[in-house]
mmCIF file of C-alpha atoms in Angstrom:
data_model
loop_
_atom_site.group_PDB
_atom_site.id
_atom_site.type_symbol
_atom_site.label_atom_id
_atom_site.label_comp_id
_atom_site.label_asym_id
_atom_site.label_seq_id
_atom_site.Cartn_x
_atom_site.Cartn_y
_atom_site.Cartn_z
ATOM 1 C CA GLY A 1 -0.129 0.162 0.074
ATOM 2 C CA GLU A 2 0.842 3.825 -0.294
ATOM 3 C CA HIS A 3 0.254 6.747 1.332
ATOM 4 C CA PRO A 4 0.269 9.735 -0.916
ATOM 5 C CA THR A 5 -1.104 12.526 1.283
ATOM 6 C CA GLN A 6 1.657 11.514 3.951
ATOM 7 C CA ALA A 7 4.218 12.205 1.239
ATOM 8 C CA LEU A 8 2.846 15.228 0.801
ATOM 9 C CA ILE A 9 3.461 16.532 3.842
ATOM 10 C CA ASP A 10 6.469 14.949 4.513
ATOM 11 C CA LEU A 11 7.935 16.809 1.371
ATOM 12 C CA VAL A 12 6.521 19.854 2.605
ATOM 13 C CA THR A 13 8.299 19.420 5.700
ATOM 14 C CA LEU A 14 11.331 18.358 4.380
ATOM 15 C CA LEU A 15 11.731 21.275 2.046
ATOM 16 C CA ASP A 16 10.624 23.611 4.950
ATOM 17 C CA PHE A 17 13.208 22.180 6.533
ATOM 18 C CA LEU A 18 16.294 22.313 3.596
ATOM 19 C CA ASN A 19 14.823 25.974 2.995
ATOM 20 C CA VAL A 20 14.448 24.911 -0.646
ATOM 21 C CA GLU A 21 11.639 26.313 -2.831
ATOM 22 C CA PRO A 22 11.211 23.154 -5.934
ATOM 23 C CA ASP A 23 11.270 24.040 -9.298
ATOM 24 C CA PRO A 24 8.784 22.476 -11.056
ATOM 25 C CA HIS A 25 10.800 22.140 -14.716
ATOM 26 C CA CYS A 26 13.777 20.636 -12.712
ATOM 27 C CA ARG A 27 14.678 18.639 -9.842
ATOM 28 C CA VAL A 28 16.096 19.766 -6.983
ATOM 29 C CA ALA A 29 20.242 19.410 -6.570
ATOM 30 C CA CYS A 30 20.419 17.838 -3.005
ATOM 31 C CA ASP A 31 23.443 16.227 -1.650
ATOM 32 C CA LEU A 32 21.803 14.840 1.359
ATOM 33 C CA SER A 33 21.133 11.021 2.564
ATOM 34 C CA PHE A 34 17.996 10.122 3.361
ATOM 35 C CA GLN A 35 17.268 7.218 5.711
ATOM 36 C CA PHE A 36 13.970 5.052 6.497
ATOM 37 C CA ALA A 37 14.247 2.704 9.381
ATOM 38 C CA GLY A 38 12.072 0.283 10.835
ATOM 39 C CA ASP A 39 9.338 -1.548 9.221
ATOM 40 C CA VAL A 40 9.753 -0.326 5.771
ATOM 41 C CA ARG A 41 8.167 -3.364 4.090
ATOM 42 C CA PHE A 42 4.822 -2.423 4.837
ATOM 43 C CA GLY A 43 5.086 1.424 5.853
ATOM 44 C CA ARG A 44 3.563 3.035 3.702
ATOM 45 C CA THR A 45 4.479 5.825 3.831
ATOM 46 C CA VAL A 46 8.020 4.843 2.904
ATOM 47 C CA HIS A 47 6.242 3.196 -0.259
ATOM 48 C CA SER A 48 4.796 6.265 -1.292
ATOM 49 C CA LEU A 49 7.973 9.312 0.049
ATOM 50 C CA ALA A 50 10.957 6.899 -1.554
ATOM 51 C CA PRO A 51 10.153 7.478 -4.902
ATOM 52 C CA LEU A 52 8.297 11.109 -4.329
ATOM 53 C CA LEU A 53 12.046 12.096 -3.272
ATOM 54 C CA GLY A 54 13.273 10.570 -6.642
ATOM 55 C CA THR A 55 10.946 12.960 -8.271
ATOM 56 C CA VAL A 56 11.647 15.735 -6.572
ATOM 57 C CA PHE A 57 15.671 15.597 -6.012
ATOM 58 C CA GLU A 58 18.773 14.857 -8.384
ATOM 59 C CA LYS A 59 20.202 11.546 -7.617
ATOM 60 C CA PRO A 60 19.001 11.198 -3.845
ATOM 61 C CA CYS A 61 20.419 8.825 -1.583
ATOM 62 C CA ILE A 62 18.068 6.570 -0.125
ATOM 63 C CA HIS A 63 18.795 4.151 2.879
ATOM 64 C CA PHE A 64 17.118 1.634 4.245
ATOM 65 C CA ALA A 65 17.497 0.249 7.376
ATOM 66 C CA ALA A 66 15.494 -2.446 8.294
ATOM 67 C CA PRO A 67 15.843 -5.909 10.108
ATOM 68 C CA SER A 68 15.807 -8.458 6.980
ATOM 69 C CA ASP A 69 11.723 -9.241 7.417
ATOM 70 C CA TRP A 70 11.195 -5.833 7.457
ATOM 71 C CA GLN A 71 12.737 -5.084 4.630
ATOM 72 C CA TYR A 72 11.811 -2.691 1.143
ATOM 73 C CA PRO A 73 10.211 -4.555 -1.335
ATOM 74 C CA GLU A 74 12.165 -5.954 -3.993
ATOM 75 C CA SER A 75 9.192 -5.414 -6.533
ATOM 76 C CA ARG A 76 9.256 -1.369 -5.489
ATOM 77 C CA LEU A 77 13.137 -1.161 -6.707
ATOM 78 C CA SER A 78 12.464 -1.106 -10.442
ATOM 79 C CA ARG A 79 10.450 2.672 -9.811
ATOM 80 C CA LEU A 80 13.916 3.609 -7.849
ATOM 81 C CA ASP A 81 15.706 2.728 -10.613
ATOM 82 C CA GLU A 82 13.925 4.562 -13.309
ATOM 83 C CA LEU A 83 14.036 7.702 -10.920
ATOM 84 C CA GLY A 84 17.886 7.539 -10.749
ATOM 85 C CA VAL A 85 17.121 6.782 -6.898
ATOM 86 C CA ARG A 86 20.796 5.616 -5.269
ATOM 87 C CA TYR A 87 19.998 3.355 -2.431
ATOM 88 C CA GLY A 88 21.130 0.707 -0.163
ATOM 89 C CA PHE A 89 20.000 -2.037 2.528
ATOM 90 C CA SER A 90 21.249 -2.562 5.858
ATOM 91 C CA ASN A 91 19.732 -4.369 8.918
ATOM 92 C CA ARG A 92 20.709 -1.286 11.496
ATOM 93 C CA PRO A 93 20.238 2.582 11.341
ATOM 94 C CA ILE A 94 23.353 3.872 9.914
ATOM 95 C CA GLU A 95 24.666 7.559 9.632
ATOM 96 C CA SER A 96 22.381 9.734 7.442
ATOM 97 C CA SER A 97 21.260 13.588 7.032
ATOM 98 C CA ILE A 98 17.819 12.772 7.534
ATOM 99 C CA LEU A 99 16.507 9.650 9.406
ATOM 100 C CA TYR A 100 12.610 8.990 8.610
ATOM 101 C CA VAL A 101 11.276 6.411 11.395
ATOM 102 C CA VAL A 102 8.721 4.058 10.755
ATOM 103 C CA ARG A 103 6.714 1.848 13.360
ATOM 104 C CA ILE A 104 5.924 -2.002 13.582
ATOM 105 C CA ASN A 105 2.520 -1.974 12.926
ATOM 106 C CA ALA A 106 2.041 -6.156 14.100
ATOM 107 C CA ASP A 107 -1.287 -7.339 12.627
ATOM 108 C CA ASP A 108 0.778 -6.257 9.630
ATOM 109 C CA TYR A 109 2.989 -9.940 11.005
ATOM 110 C CA ASN A 110 0.096 -11.176 12.767
ATOM 111 C CA ASP A 111 2.312 -11.026 16.016
ATOM 112 C CA THR A 112 0.681 -8.752 19.065
ATOM 113 C CA SER A 113 3.893 -9.182 21.031
ATOM 114 C CA SER A 114 6.032 -7.126 18.387
ATOM 115 C CA SER A 115 8.302 -4.874 19.761
ATOM 116 C CA TYR A 116 10.895 -2.449 18.247
ATOM 117 C CA PRO A 117 14.430 -3.369 18.251
ATOM 118 C CA LYS A 118 16.624 -1.484 20.485
ATOM 119 C CA GLU A 119 19.465 -0.929 18.060
ATOM 120 C CA PHE A 120 16.375 1.291 15.994
ATOM 121 C CA VAL A 121 15.061 3.327 19.028
ATOM 122 C CA VAL A 122 15.587 6.879 18.323
ATOM 123 C CA HIS A 123 17.454 8.312 21.554
ATOM 124 C CA GLN A 124 20.056 11.066 22.346
ATOM 125 C CA ARG A 125 22.756 8.843 22.785
ATOM 126 C CA ALA A 126 21.724 7.334 18.713
ATOM 127 C CA LEU A 127 21.304 10.993 17.600
ATOM 128 C CA ALA A 128 24.850 11.853 18.735
ATOM 129 C CA HIS A 129 26.260 8.698 17.374
ATOM 130 C CA PHE A 130 24.652 9.132 13.639
ATOM 131 C CA GLY A 131 24.982 12.818 13.585
ATOM 132 C CA TRP A 132 21.181 12.689 12.349
ATOM 133 C CA LYS A 133 20.520 16.369 11.543
ATOM 134 C CA TYR A 134 16.453 16.054 11.303
ATOM 135 C CA VAL A 135 14.279 13.227 12.296
ATOM 136 C CA MET A 136 11.022 12.594 10.968
ATOM 137 C CA HIS A 137 7.929 10.099 12.203
ATOM 138 C CA PRO A 138 4.531 9.906 10.680
ATOM 139 C CA PHE A 139 2.763 9.488 13.906
ATOM 140 C CA PRO A 140 1.174 7.730 15.891
ATOM 141 C CA ARG A 141 4.421 6.439 17.489
ATOM 142 C CA TRP A 142 4.929 3.693 19.802
ATOM 143 C CA ASP A 143 8.461 3.122 21.380
ATOM 144 C CA GLU A 144 10.296 3.613 18.767
ATOM 145 C CA ILE A 145 11.063 7.458 19.381
ATOM 146 C CA PRO A 146 10.679 7.498 23.529
ATOM 147 C CA ALA A 147 8.385 10.366 24.331
ATOM 148 C CA TRP A 148 8.871 13.358 26.737
ATOM 149 C CA ASP A 149 7.763 13.381 29.936
ATOM 150 C CA VAL A 150 8.126 16.711 32.265
ATOM 151 C CA ASP A 151 7.309 14.334 35.025
ATOM 152 C CA ASP A 152 9.694 12.014 34.639
ATOM 153 C CA GLN A 153 13.214 13.136 34.930
ATOM 154 C CA SER A 154 14.085 9.836 33.752
ATOM 155 C CA THR A 155 12.935 10.707 29.929
ATOM 156 C CA HIS A 156 15.103 13.753 29.481
ATOM 157 C CA THR A 157 18.048 12.711 29.295
ATOM 158 C CA VAL A 158 16.748 9.857 26.784
ATOM 159 C CA SER A 159 13.662 11.425 24.476
ATOM 160 C CA ILE A 160 14.732 14.203 21.357
ATOM 161 C CA ASP A 161 11.299 16.315 21.676
ATOM 162 C CA LYS A 162 12.926 19.109 23.121
ATOM 163 C CA LEU A 163 15.465 18.404 20.435
ATOM 164 C CA PRO A 164 15.812 20.802 17.553
ATOM 165 C CA GLN A 165 16.611 17.843 14.881
ATOM 166 C CA ALA A 166 13.089 16.488 16.070
ATOM 167 C CA GLY A 167 11.383 17.199 12.870
ATOM 168 C CA TYR A 168 7.864 15.117 13.499
ATOM 169 C CA PHE A 169 5.989 17.803 15.502
ATOM 170 C CA THR A 170 6.194 20.018 12.286
ATOM 171 C CA GLN A 171 5.608 17.072 10.180
ATOM 172 C CA SER A 172 1.935 16.833 12.084
ATOM 173 C CA GLU A 173 1.219 20.984 12.006
ATOM 174 C CA ASN A 174 2.005 20.829 8.598
ATOM 175 C CA GLY A 175 -0.228 17.715 8.003
ATOM 176 C CA VAL A 176 -3.002 19.860 9.058
ATOM 177 C CA PHE A 177 -2.138 22.701 6.269
ATOM 178 C CA VAL A 178 -1.484 20.402 3.781
ATOM 179 C CA ARG A 179 -5.021 18.202 4.053
ATOM 180 C CA MET A 180 -6.843 22.008 4.344
ATOM 181 C CA THR A 181 -5.068 22.153 1.006
ATOM 182 C CA LEU A 182 -6.343 19.527 -0.672
ATOM 183 C CA LEU A 183 -9.601 19.505 0.261
ATOM 184 C CA TYR A 184 -10.139 23.028 -0.523
ATOM 185 C CA MET A 185 -8.468 22.400 -3.822
ATOM 186 C CA HIS A 186 -10.759 19.861 -3.835
ATOM 187 C CA ALA A 187 -14.090 21.437 -3.391
ATOM 188 C CA VAL A 188 -13.154 24.289 -5.377
ATOM 189 C CA GLN A 189 -13.069 22.014 -8.499
ATOM 190 C CA ASP A 190 -17.148 21.087 -8.178
#
């Protein structure tokens, strides 16, 4: 499956973060690396956003970090090849400029006991170690990005919610405006 409206929200968020205004007649030059980490096999947002990055950016570098059971489907790679996307795979997160975290949907695996592998959890130490400049997540989140809790001091040294790299709140805010715009565009066509 795919999630095209979320891909538009993600693209708007990325372009805003990069301070880039795309030209509809040519692709945007970009030397940043993008990484999708987590369940990229069933992650509908990944299936929509990866080709969109190839449409908007000139030869983007995309990395898919996932355990083998969650890896990006081979059947979708031909589209990325057509768009000139450079891509790679690993079974754990790596250094990259932009990190897009995808949660596990236990229903896709008929497994209600699935928990997020600890090497994929995005916390302050991982952020420092991998040098991620911007972290995105389509929400809702579970335990893949620990939440900040004002009343729980232990979360203050783990959660990245209050750090400038946490782009998922901006992403969520942009979702309101992108969806309002799409609804308006649909309404004025009738």
